[in-house]
XYZ file of C-alpha atoms in Angstrom:
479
model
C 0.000 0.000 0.000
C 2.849 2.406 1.044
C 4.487 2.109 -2.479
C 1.802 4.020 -4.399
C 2.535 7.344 -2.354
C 5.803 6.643 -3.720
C 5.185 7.470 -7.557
C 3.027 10.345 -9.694
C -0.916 9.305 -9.912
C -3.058 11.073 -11.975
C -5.640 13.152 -10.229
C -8.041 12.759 -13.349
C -8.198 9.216 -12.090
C -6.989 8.929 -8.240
C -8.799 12.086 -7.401
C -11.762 13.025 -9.721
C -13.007 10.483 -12.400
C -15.996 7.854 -12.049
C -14.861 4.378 -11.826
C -16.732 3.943 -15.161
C -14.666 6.389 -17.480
C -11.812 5.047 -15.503
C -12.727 1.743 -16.422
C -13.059 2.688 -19.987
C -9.750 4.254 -20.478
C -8.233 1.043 -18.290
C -5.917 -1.564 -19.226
C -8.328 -4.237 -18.253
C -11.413 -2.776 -21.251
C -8.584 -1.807 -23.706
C -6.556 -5.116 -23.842
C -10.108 -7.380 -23.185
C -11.217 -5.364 -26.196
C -7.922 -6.497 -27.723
C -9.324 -10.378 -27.492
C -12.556 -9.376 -28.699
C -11.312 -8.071 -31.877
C -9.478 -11.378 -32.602
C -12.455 -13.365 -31.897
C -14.721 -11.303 -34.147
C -12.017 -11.553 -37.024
C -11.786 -15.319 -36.520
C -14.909 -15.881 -36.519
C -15.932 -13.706 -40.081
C -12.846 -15.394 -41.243
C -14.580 -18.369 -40.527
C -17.755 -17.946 -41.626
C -16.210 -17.061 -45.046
C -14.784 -20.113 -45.542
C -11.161 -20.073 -43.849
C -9.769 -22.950 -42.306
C -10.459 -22.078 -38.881
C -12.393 -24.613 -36.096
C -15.134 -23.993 -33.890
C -12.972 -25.271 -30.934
C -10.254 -22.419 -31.696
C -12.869 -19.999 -31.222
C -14.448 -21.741 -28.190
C -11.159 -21.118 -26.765
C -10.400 -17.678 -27.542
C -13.786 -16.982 -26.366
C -13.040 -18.995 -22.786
C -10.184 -17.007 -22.121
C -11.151 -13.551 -23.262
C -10.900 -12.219 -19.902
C -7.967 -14.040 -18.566
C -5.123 -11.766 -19.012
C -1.698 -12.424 -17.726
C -0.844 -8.569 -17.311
C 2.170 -9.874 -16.271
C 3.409 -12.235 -19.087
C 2.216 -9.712 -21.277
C 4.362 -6.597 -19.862
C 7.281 -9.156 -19.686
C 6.664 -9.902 -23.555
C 6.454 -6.423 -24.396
C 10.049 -5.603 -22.642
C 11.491 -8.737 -25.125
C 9.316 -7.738 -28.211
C 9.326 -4.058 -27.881
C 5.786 -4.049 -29.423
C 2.738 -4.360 -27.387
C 0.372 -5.836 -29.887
C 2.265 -8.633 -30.529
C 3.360 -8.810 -26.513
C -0.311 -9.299 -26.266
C -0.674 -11.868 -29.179
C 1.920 -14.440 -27.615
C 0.300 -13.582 -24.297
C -3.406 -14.715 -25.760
C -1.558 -17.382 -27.823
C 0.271 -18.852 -24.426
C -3.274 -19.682 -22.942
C -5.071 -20.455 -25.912
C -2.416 -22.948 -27.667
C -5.062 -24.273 -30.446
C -6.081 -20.986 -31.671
C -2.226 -19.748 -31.895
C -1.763 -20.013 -35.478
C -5.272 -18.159 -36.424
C -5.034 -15.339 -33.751
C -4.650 -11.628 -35.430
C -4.928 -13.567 -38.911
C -3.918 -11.068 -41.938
C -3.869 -8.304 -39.543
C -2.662 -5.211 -38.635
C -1.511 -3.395 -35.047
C -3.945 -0.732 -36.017
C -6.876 -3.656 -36.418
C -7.005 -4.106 -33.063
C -5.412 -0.420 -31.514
C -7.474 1.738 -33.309
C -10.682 -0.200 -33.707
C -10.289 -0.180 -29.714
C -9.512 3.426 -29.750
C -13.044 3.607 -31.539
C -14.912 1.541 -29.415
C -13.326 3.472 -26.843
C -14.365 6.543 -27.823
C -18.082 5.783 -28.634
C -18.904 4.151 -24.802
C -16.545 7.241 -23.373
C -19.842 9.574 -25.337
C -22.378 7.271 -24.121
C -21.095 7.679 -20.795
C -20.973 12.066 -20.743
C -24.152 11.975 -22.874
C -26.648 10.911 -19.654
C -24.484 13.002 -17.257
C -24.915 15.718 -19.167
C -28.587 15.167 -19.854
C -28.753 15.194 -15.971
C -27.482 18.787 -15.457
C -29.273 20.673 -18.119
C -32.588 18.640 -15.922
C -31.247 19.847 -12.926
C -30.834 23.425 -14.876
C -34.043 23.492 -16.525
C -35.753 22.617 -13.529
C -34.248 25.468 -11.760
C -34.779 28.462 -14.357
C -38.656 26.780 -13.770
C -38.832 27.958 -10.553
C -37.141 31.016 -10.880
C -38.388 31.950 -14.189
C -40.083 35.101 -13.040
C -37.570 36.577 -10.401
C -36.174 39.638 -11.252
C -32.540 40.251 -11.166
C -29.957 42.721 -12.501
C -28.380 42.128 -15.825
C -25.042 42.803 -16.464
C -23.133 44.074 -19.114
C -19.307 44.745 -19.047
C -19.783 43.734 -15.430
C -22.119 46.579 -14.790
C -25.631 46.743 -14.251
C -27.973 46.717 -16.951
C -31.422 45.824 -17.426
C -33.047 43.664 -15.268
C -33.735 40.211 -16.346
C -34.702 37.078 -14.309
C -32.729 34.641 -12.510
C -34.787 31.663 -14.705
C -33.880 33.746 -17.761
C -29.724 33.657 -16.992
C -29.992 30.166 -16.408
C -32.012 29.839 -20.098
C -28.329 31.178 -21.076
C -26.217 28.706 -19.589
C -28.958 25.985 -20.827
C -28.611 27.014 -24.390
C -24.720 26.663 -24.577
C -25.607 23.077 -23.094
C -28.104 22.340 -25.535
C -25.833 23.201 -28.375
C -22.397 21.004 -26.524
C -25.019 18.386 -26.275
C -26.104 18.209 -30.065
C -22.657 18.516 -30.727
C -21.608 15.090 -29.000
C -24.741 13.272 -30.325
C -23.511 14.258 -33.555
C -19.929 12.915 -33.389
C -20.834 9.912 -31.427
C -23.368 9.082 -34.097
C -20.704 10.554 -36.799
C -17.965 7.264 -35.448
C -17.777 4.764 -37.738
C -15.451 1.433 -37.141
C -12.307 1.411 -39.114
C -12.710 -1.942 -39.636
C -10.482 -4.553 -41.292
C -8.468 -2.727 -43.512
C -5.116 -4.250 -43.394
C -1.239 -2.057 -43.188
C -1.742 0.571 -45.520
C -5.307 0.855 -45.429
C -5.193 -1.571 -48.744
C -7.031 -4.785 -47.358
C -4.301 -6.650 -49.527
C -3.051 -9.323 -47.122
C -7.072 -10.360 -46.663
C -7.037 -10.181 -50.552
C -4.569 -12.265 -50.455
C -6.276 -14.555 -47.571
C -9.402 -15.208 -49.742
C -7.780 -16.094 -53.284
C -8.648 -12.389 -54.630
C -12.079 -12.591 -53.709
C -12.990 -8.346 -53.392
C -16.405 -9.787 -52.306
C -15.323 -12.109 -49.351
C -12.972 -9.132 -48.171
C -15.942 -6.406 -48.083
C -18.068 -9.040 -46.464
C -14.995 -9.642 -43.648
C -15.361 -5.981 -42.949
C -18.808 -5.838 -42.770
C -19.289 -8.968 -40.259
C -16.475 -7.647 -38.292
C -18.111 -4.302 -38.337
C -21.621 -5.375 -37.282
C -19.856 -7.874 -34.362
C -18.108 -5.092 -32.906
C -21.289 -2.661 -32.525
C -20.999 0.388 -35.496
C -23.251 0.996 -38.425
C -20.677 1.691 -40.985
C -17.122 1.466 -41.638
C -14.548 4.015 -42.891
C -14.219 2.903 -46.605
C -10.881 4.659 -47.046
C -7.681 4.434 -44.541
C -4.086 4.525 -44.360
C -2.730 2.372 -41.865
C -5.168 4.288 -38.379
C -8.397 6.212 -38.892
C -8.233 9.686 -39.736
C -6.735 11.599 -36.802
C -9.477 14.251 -37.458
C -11.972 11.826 -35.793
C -9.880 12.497 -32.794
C -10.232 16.347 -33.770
C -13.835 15.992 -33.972
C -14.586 14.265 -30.900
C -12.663 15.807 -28.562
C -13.488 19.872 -30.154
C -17.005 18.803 -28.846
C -14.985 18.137 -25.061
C -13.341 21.487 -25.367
C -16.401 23.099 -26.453
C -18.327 21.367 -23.087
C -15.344 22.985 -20.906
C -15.923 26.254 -22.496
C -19.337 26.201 -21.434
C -18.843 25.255 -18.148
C -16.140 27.693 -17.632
C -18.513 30.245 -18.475
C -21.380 29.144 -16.142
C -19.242 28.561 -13.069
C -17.353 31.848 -13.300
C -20.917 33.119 -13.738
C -21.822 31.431 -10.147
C -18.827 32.457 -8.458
C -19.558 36.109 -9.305
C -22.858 35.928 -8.335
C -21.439 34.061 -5.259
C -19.733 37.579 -4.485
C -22.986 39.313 -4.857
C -24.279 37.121 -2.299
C -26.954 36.289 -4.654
C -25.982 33.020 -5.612
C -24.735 29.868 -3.746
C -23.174 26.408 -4.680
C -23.801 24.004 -2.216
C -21.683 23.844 1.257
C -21.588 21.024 3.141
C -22.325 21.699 6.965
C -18.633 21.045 8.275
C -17.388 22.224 4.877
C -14.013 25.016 6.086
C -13.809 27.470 3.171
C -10.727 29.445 4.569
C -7.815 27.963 7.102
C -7.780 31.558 7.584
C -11.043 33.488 7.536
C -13.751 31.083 8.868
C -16.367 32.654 7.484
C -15.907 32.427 4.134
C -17.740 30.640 1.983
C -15.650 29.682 -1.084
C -17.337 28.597 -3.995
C -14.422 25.587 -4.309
C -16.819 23.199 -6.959
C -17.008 26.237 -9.454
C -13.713 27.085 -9.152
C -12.875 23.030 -9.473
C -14.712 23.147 -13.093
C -13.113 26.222 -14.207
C -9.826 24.685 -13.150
C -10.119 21.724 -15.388
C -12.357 22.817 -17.699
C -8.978 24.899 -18.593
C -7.487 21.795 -19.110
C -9.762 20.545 -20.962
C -9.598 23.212 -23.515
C -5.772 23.183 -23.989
C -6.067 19.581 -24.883
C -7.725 20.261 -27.707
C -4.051 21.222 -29.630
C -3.269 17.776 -29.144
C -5.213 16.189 -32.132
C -5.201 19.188 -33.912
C -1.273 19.208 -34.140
C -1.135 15.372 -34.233
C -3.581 15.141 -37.376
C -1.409 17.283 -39.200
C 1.838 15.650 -38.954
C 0.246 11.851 -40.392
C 2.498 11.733 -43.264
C 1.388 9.854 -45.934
C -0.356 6.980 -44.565
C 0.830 7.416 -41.496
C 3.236 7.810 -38.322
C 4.190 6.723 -35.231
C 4.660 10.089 -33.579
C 0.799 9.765 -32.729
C 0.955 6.903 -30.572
C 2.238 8.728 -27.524
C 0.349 11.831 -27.505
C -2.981 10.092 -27.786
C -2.342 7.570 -25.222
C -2.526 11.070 -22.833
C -4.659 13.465 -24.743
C -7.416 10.958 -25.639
C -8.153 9.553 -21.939
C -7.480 12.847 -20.453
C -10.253 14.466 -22.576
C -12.697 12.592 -21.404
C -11.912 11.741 -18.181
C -12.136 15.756 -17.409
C -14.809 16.133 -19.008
C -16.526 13.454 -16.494
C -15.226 15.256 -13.766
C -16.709 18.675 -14.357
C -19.911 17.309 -15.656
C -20.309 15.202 -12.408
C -19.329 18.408 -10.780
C -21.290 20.965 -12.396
C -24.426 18.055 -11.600
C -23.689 18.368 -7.845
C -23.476 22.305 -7.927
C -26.535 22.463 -9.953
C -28.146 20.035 -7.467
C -28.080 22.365 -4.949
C -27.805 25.841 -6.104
C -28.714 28.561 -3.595
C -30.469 31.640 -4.388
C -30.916 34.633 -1.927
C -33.958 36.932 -3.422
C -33.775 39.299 -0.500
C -29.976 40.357 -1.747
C -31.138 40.769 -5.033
C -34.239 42.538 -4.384
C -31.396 45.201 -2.325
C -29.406 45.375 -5.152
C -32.119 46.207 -7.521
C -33.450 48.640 -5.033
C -29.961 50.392 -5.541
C -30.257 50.074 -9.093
C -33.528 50.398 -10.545
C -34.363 53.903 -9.893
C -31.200 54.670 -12.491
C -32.847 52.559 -15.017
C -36.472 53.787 -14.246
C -35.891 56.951 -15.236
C -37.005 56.372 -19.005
C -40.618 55.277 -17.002
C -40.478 58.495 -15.300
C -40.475 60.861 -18.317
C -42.862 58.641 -20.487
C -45.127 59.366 -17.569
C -44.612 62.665 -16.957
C -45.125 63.318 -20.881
C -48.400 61.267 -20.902
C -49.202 63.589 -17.583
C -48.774 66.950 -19.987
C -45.371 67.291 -19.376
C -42.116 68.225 -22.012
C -40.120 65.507 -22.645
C -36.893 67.817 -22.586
C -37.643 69.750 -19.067
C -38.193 65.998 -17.743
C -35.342 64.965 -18.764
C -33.190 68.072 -17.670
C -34.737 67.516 -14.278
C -34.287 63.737 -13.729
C -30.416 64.091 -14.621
C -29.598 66.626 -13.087
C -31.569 64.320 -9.837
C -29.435 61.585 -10.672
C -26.449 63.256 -10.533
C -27.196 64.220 -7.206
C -27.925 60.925 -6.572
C -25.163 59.302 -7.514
C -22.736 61.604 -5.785
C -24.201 60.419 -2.806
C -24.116 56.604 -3.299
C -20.315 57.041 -4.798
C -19.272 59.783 -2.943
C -20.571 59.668 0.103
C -21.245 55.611 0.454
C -24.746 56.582 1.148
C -28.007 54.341 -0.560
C -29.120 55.601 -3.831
C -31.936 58.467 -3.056
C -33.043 59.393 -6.399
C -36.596 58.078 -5.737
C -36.638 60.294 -2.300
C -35.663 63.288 -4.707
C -38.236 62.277 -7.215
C -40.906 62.683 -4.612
C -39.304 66.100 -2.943
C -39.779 67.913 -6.459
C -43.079 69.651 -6.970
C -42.126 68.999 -11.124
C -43.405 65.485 -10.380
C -46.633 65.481 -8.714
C -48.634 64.708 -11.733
C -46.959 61.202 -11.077
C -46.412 60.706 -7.876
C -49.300 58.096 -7.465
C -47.813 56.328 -10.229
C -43.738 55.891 -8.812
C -44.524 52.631 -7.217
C -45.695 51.021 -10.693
C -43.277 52.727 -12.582
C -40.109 50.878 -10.235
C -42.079 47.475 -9.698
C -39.054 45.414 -11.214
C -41.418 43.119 -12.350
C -42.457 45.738 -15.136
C -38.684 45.989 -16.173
C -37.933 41.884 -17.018
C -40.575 41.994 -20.402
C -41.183 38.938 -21.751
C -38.036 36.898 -19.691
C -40.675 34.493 -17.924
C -42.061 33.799 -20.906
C -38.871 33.279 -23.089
C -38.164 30.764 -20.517
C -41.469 28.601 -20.727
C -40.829 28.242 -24.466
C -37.386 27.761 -24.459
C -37.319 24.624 -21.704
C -40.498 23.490 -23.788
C -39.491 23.661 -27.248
C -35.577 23.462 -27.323
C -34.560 21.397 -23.357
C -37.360 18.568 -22.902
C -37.377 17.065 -25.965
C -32.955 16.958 -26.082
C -33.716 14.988 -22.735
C -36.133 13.013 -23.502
C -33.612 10.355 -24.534
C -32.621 9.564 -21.236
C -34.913 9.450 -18.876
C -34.391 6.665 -17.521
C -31.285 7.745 -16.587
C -32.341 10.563 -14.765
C -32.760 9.918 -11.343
C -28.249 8.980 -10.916
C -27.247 11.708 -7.765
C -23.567 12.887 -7.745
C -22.175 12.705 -4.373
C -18.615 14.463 -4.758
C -15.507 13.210 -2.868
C -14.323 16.896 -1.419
């Protein structure tokens, strides 16, 4: 036990990630997956009419699962090569199937065709957790779909809008990350058995020059191991701007939740806004009374991570000369895992913050009550204009008010009195029975509540409809 404080673990794994996208990035899936690409190929191979026995594959398929890690590792040191360290390994236990096992292959048959399956369970893992947060979201912005708040623009404050309405905003960023991973997962095709160069010559050469038998042994293979389609064209690997594709829709993801949780942890500021805090949770060794909001900053943390992996396949895709090289091998042995192991984390994450969001109305009701007479002002004149009144006097009278005004909130630290002065001013007792109306924020948010009904109707139920079932998973985090 003592000897694994003694080397570098990942955090992305011993820290953060679900044991299920650690499973799928694990030795154990990717070199099982290994065995069950040799099977499948056996198998079409047999089914096409190659001399290959019922009993070999019985035996592959017995010992699928029983992998000596360490005969294989051992093999691997000798061979320098770790598909073929893996191909003695299967061949030691399974002695009858030796001579068929990886039959006119490839190292790519079985590494990349992994990579794919890979790749297409890590989706179909992020796809429900996603699904889970935009619920969690969208049943949030619900309940707060009518409760004015201040906007901001630049970081100052603008126009109200509601707290449900914000939220809309995050939602829609989610919506789009989420058809954007449907459409890549659904976009991964198998590469399939396509020999060294992409050529399917040594299966060519396997079936007597039979073009039929050898698009048929890509097809079975294809269907056994789960995909639709095939890539009809290779080199030697897939296309390294798969790897582009999926993991742009990752980086895209952290963008999003960057955004959002440096949204929260502003708002967390403004007291308006809480993430959850666990009851013996210490935000400062310092200052016990703060409150940190340590999940946000978490997301935003990785989610940075996430983003600068994205040079990864971009560089790597353009450096495959010709039909390929090896310089890829390394790099996406770290950048693919990495990708979506971070993205588990801060979509598990952002699920537990969104959970159990906190929002304080009575701060934001103060802070519009600082605000709002500013931005009532354009009410005020309308008024006094419909009272008889000339638009240009009005408005000579309210700014020079405000001014007043807010000398004395940024001056003089006082509370914004503009409202007070309003009433003091004999110019604006044609209105005065009106002021109350004209500053009820809920006249200031227009058609926000209702933007929100339609929105979670039209554009957020139906992307989760999918997954329902799947709904009801709760994220307790590991702090």
């Amino acid at each position: 036990m003592a000897d694994e404080f003694m080397s570098y673990r990942s955090p992305l794994v011993s820290r953060y990630a679900s044991k299920e996208m650690a499973f799928n990035f694990s030795d154990r899936k990717k070199f099982s997956t290994w065995r069950k690409l040799w099977i499948y190929l056996a198998k079409a191979e047999k089914t096409l009419g190659l001399p290959i026995t019922e009993a070999q594959i019985q035996e592959m398929e017995k010992h699928a699962e029983d992998i000596n890690f360490t005969m294989a590792a051992e093999e691997e040191r000798k061979l320098r090569h770790d598909v073929m360290a893996h191909v003695h390994t299967f061949s030691h236990i399974c002695p009858a199937a030796a001579p068929i096992i990886h039959l006119g292959a490839t190292s790519c048959y079985v590494g990349d065709n992994t990579d794919l399956i890979v790749l297409r369970d890590g989706f179909d893992i992020l796809l429900p957790k996603l699904a889970r947060v935009m619920d969690r979201l969208a049943s949030f912005a619900e309940k707060h779909a009518a409760l004015p708040t201040l906007g901001f623009t630049h970081y100052q404050p603008a126009q109200l809008t509601t707290v449900g309405k914000r939220t809309c905003l995050w939602l829609q960023d989610l919506a789009m990350d989420m058809r954007n991973m449907q459409r890549a997962r659904s976009d991964l095709r198998f590469r399939g058995v396509k020999g060294t160069t992409g050529t399917q010559a040594s299966f060519l050469q396997l079936f007597q020059g039979d073009h039929d038998k050898v698009e048929e042994l890509d097809r079975l293979v294809t269907e056994m191991a789960g995909f639709k389609k095939a890539y009809l064209v290779t080199g030697q690997t897939y296309s390294r701007k798969v790897d582009i594709d999926c993991l742009s829709t990752l980086a895209s993801l952290a963008a999003t939740i960057h955004k959002i949780c440096s949204d929260i942890r502003l708002l967390a500021n403004l007291k308006e806004m809480e993430e959850p805090f666990e009851k013996e949770q210490i935000g400062s060794s310092a200052m016990p009374y703060k409150r940190n909001p340590m999940r946000s900053e978490r997301c935003c943390s990785l989610a940075r991570h996430l983003m600068a992996l994205m040079s990864d396949p971009l560089n790597t895709a353009s450096v495959q000369w010709l039909e390929r090289t090896l310089d890829d091998s390394a790099n996406r042995r770290i950048s693919l895992p990495e990708s979506f192991l971070t993205a588990d984390i801060i979509l598990s994450t952002l699920q537990n913050i969104s959970e159990g969001l906190v929002v304080y109305p009575r701060v934001i009701e103060r802070h519009i009550r600082h605000e709002l007479p500013f931005m009532a002002t354009e009410n005020i004149i309308m008024a006094m204009v419909k009272a008889g009144g000339n638009r240009q006097d009005c408005h000579e009278k309210i700014r020079v008010l405000s001014q007043e005004a807010a000398a004395v909130v940024k001056q003089e630290g006082g509370d914004n009195d503009l409202l007070a002065r309003v009433q003091a001013d004999p110019y604006f007792a044609p209105i005065l029975d009106q002021l109350d109306s004209l500053l009820d924020p809920k006249t200031f948010i227009g058609r926000a509540p209702q933007q929100v009904v339609r929105f979670l109707a039209e554009e957020v139920r139906p992307l989760l409809e999918p997954f329902q079932t799947k709904m009801d998973v709760k994220i307790e985090l590991e702090l």
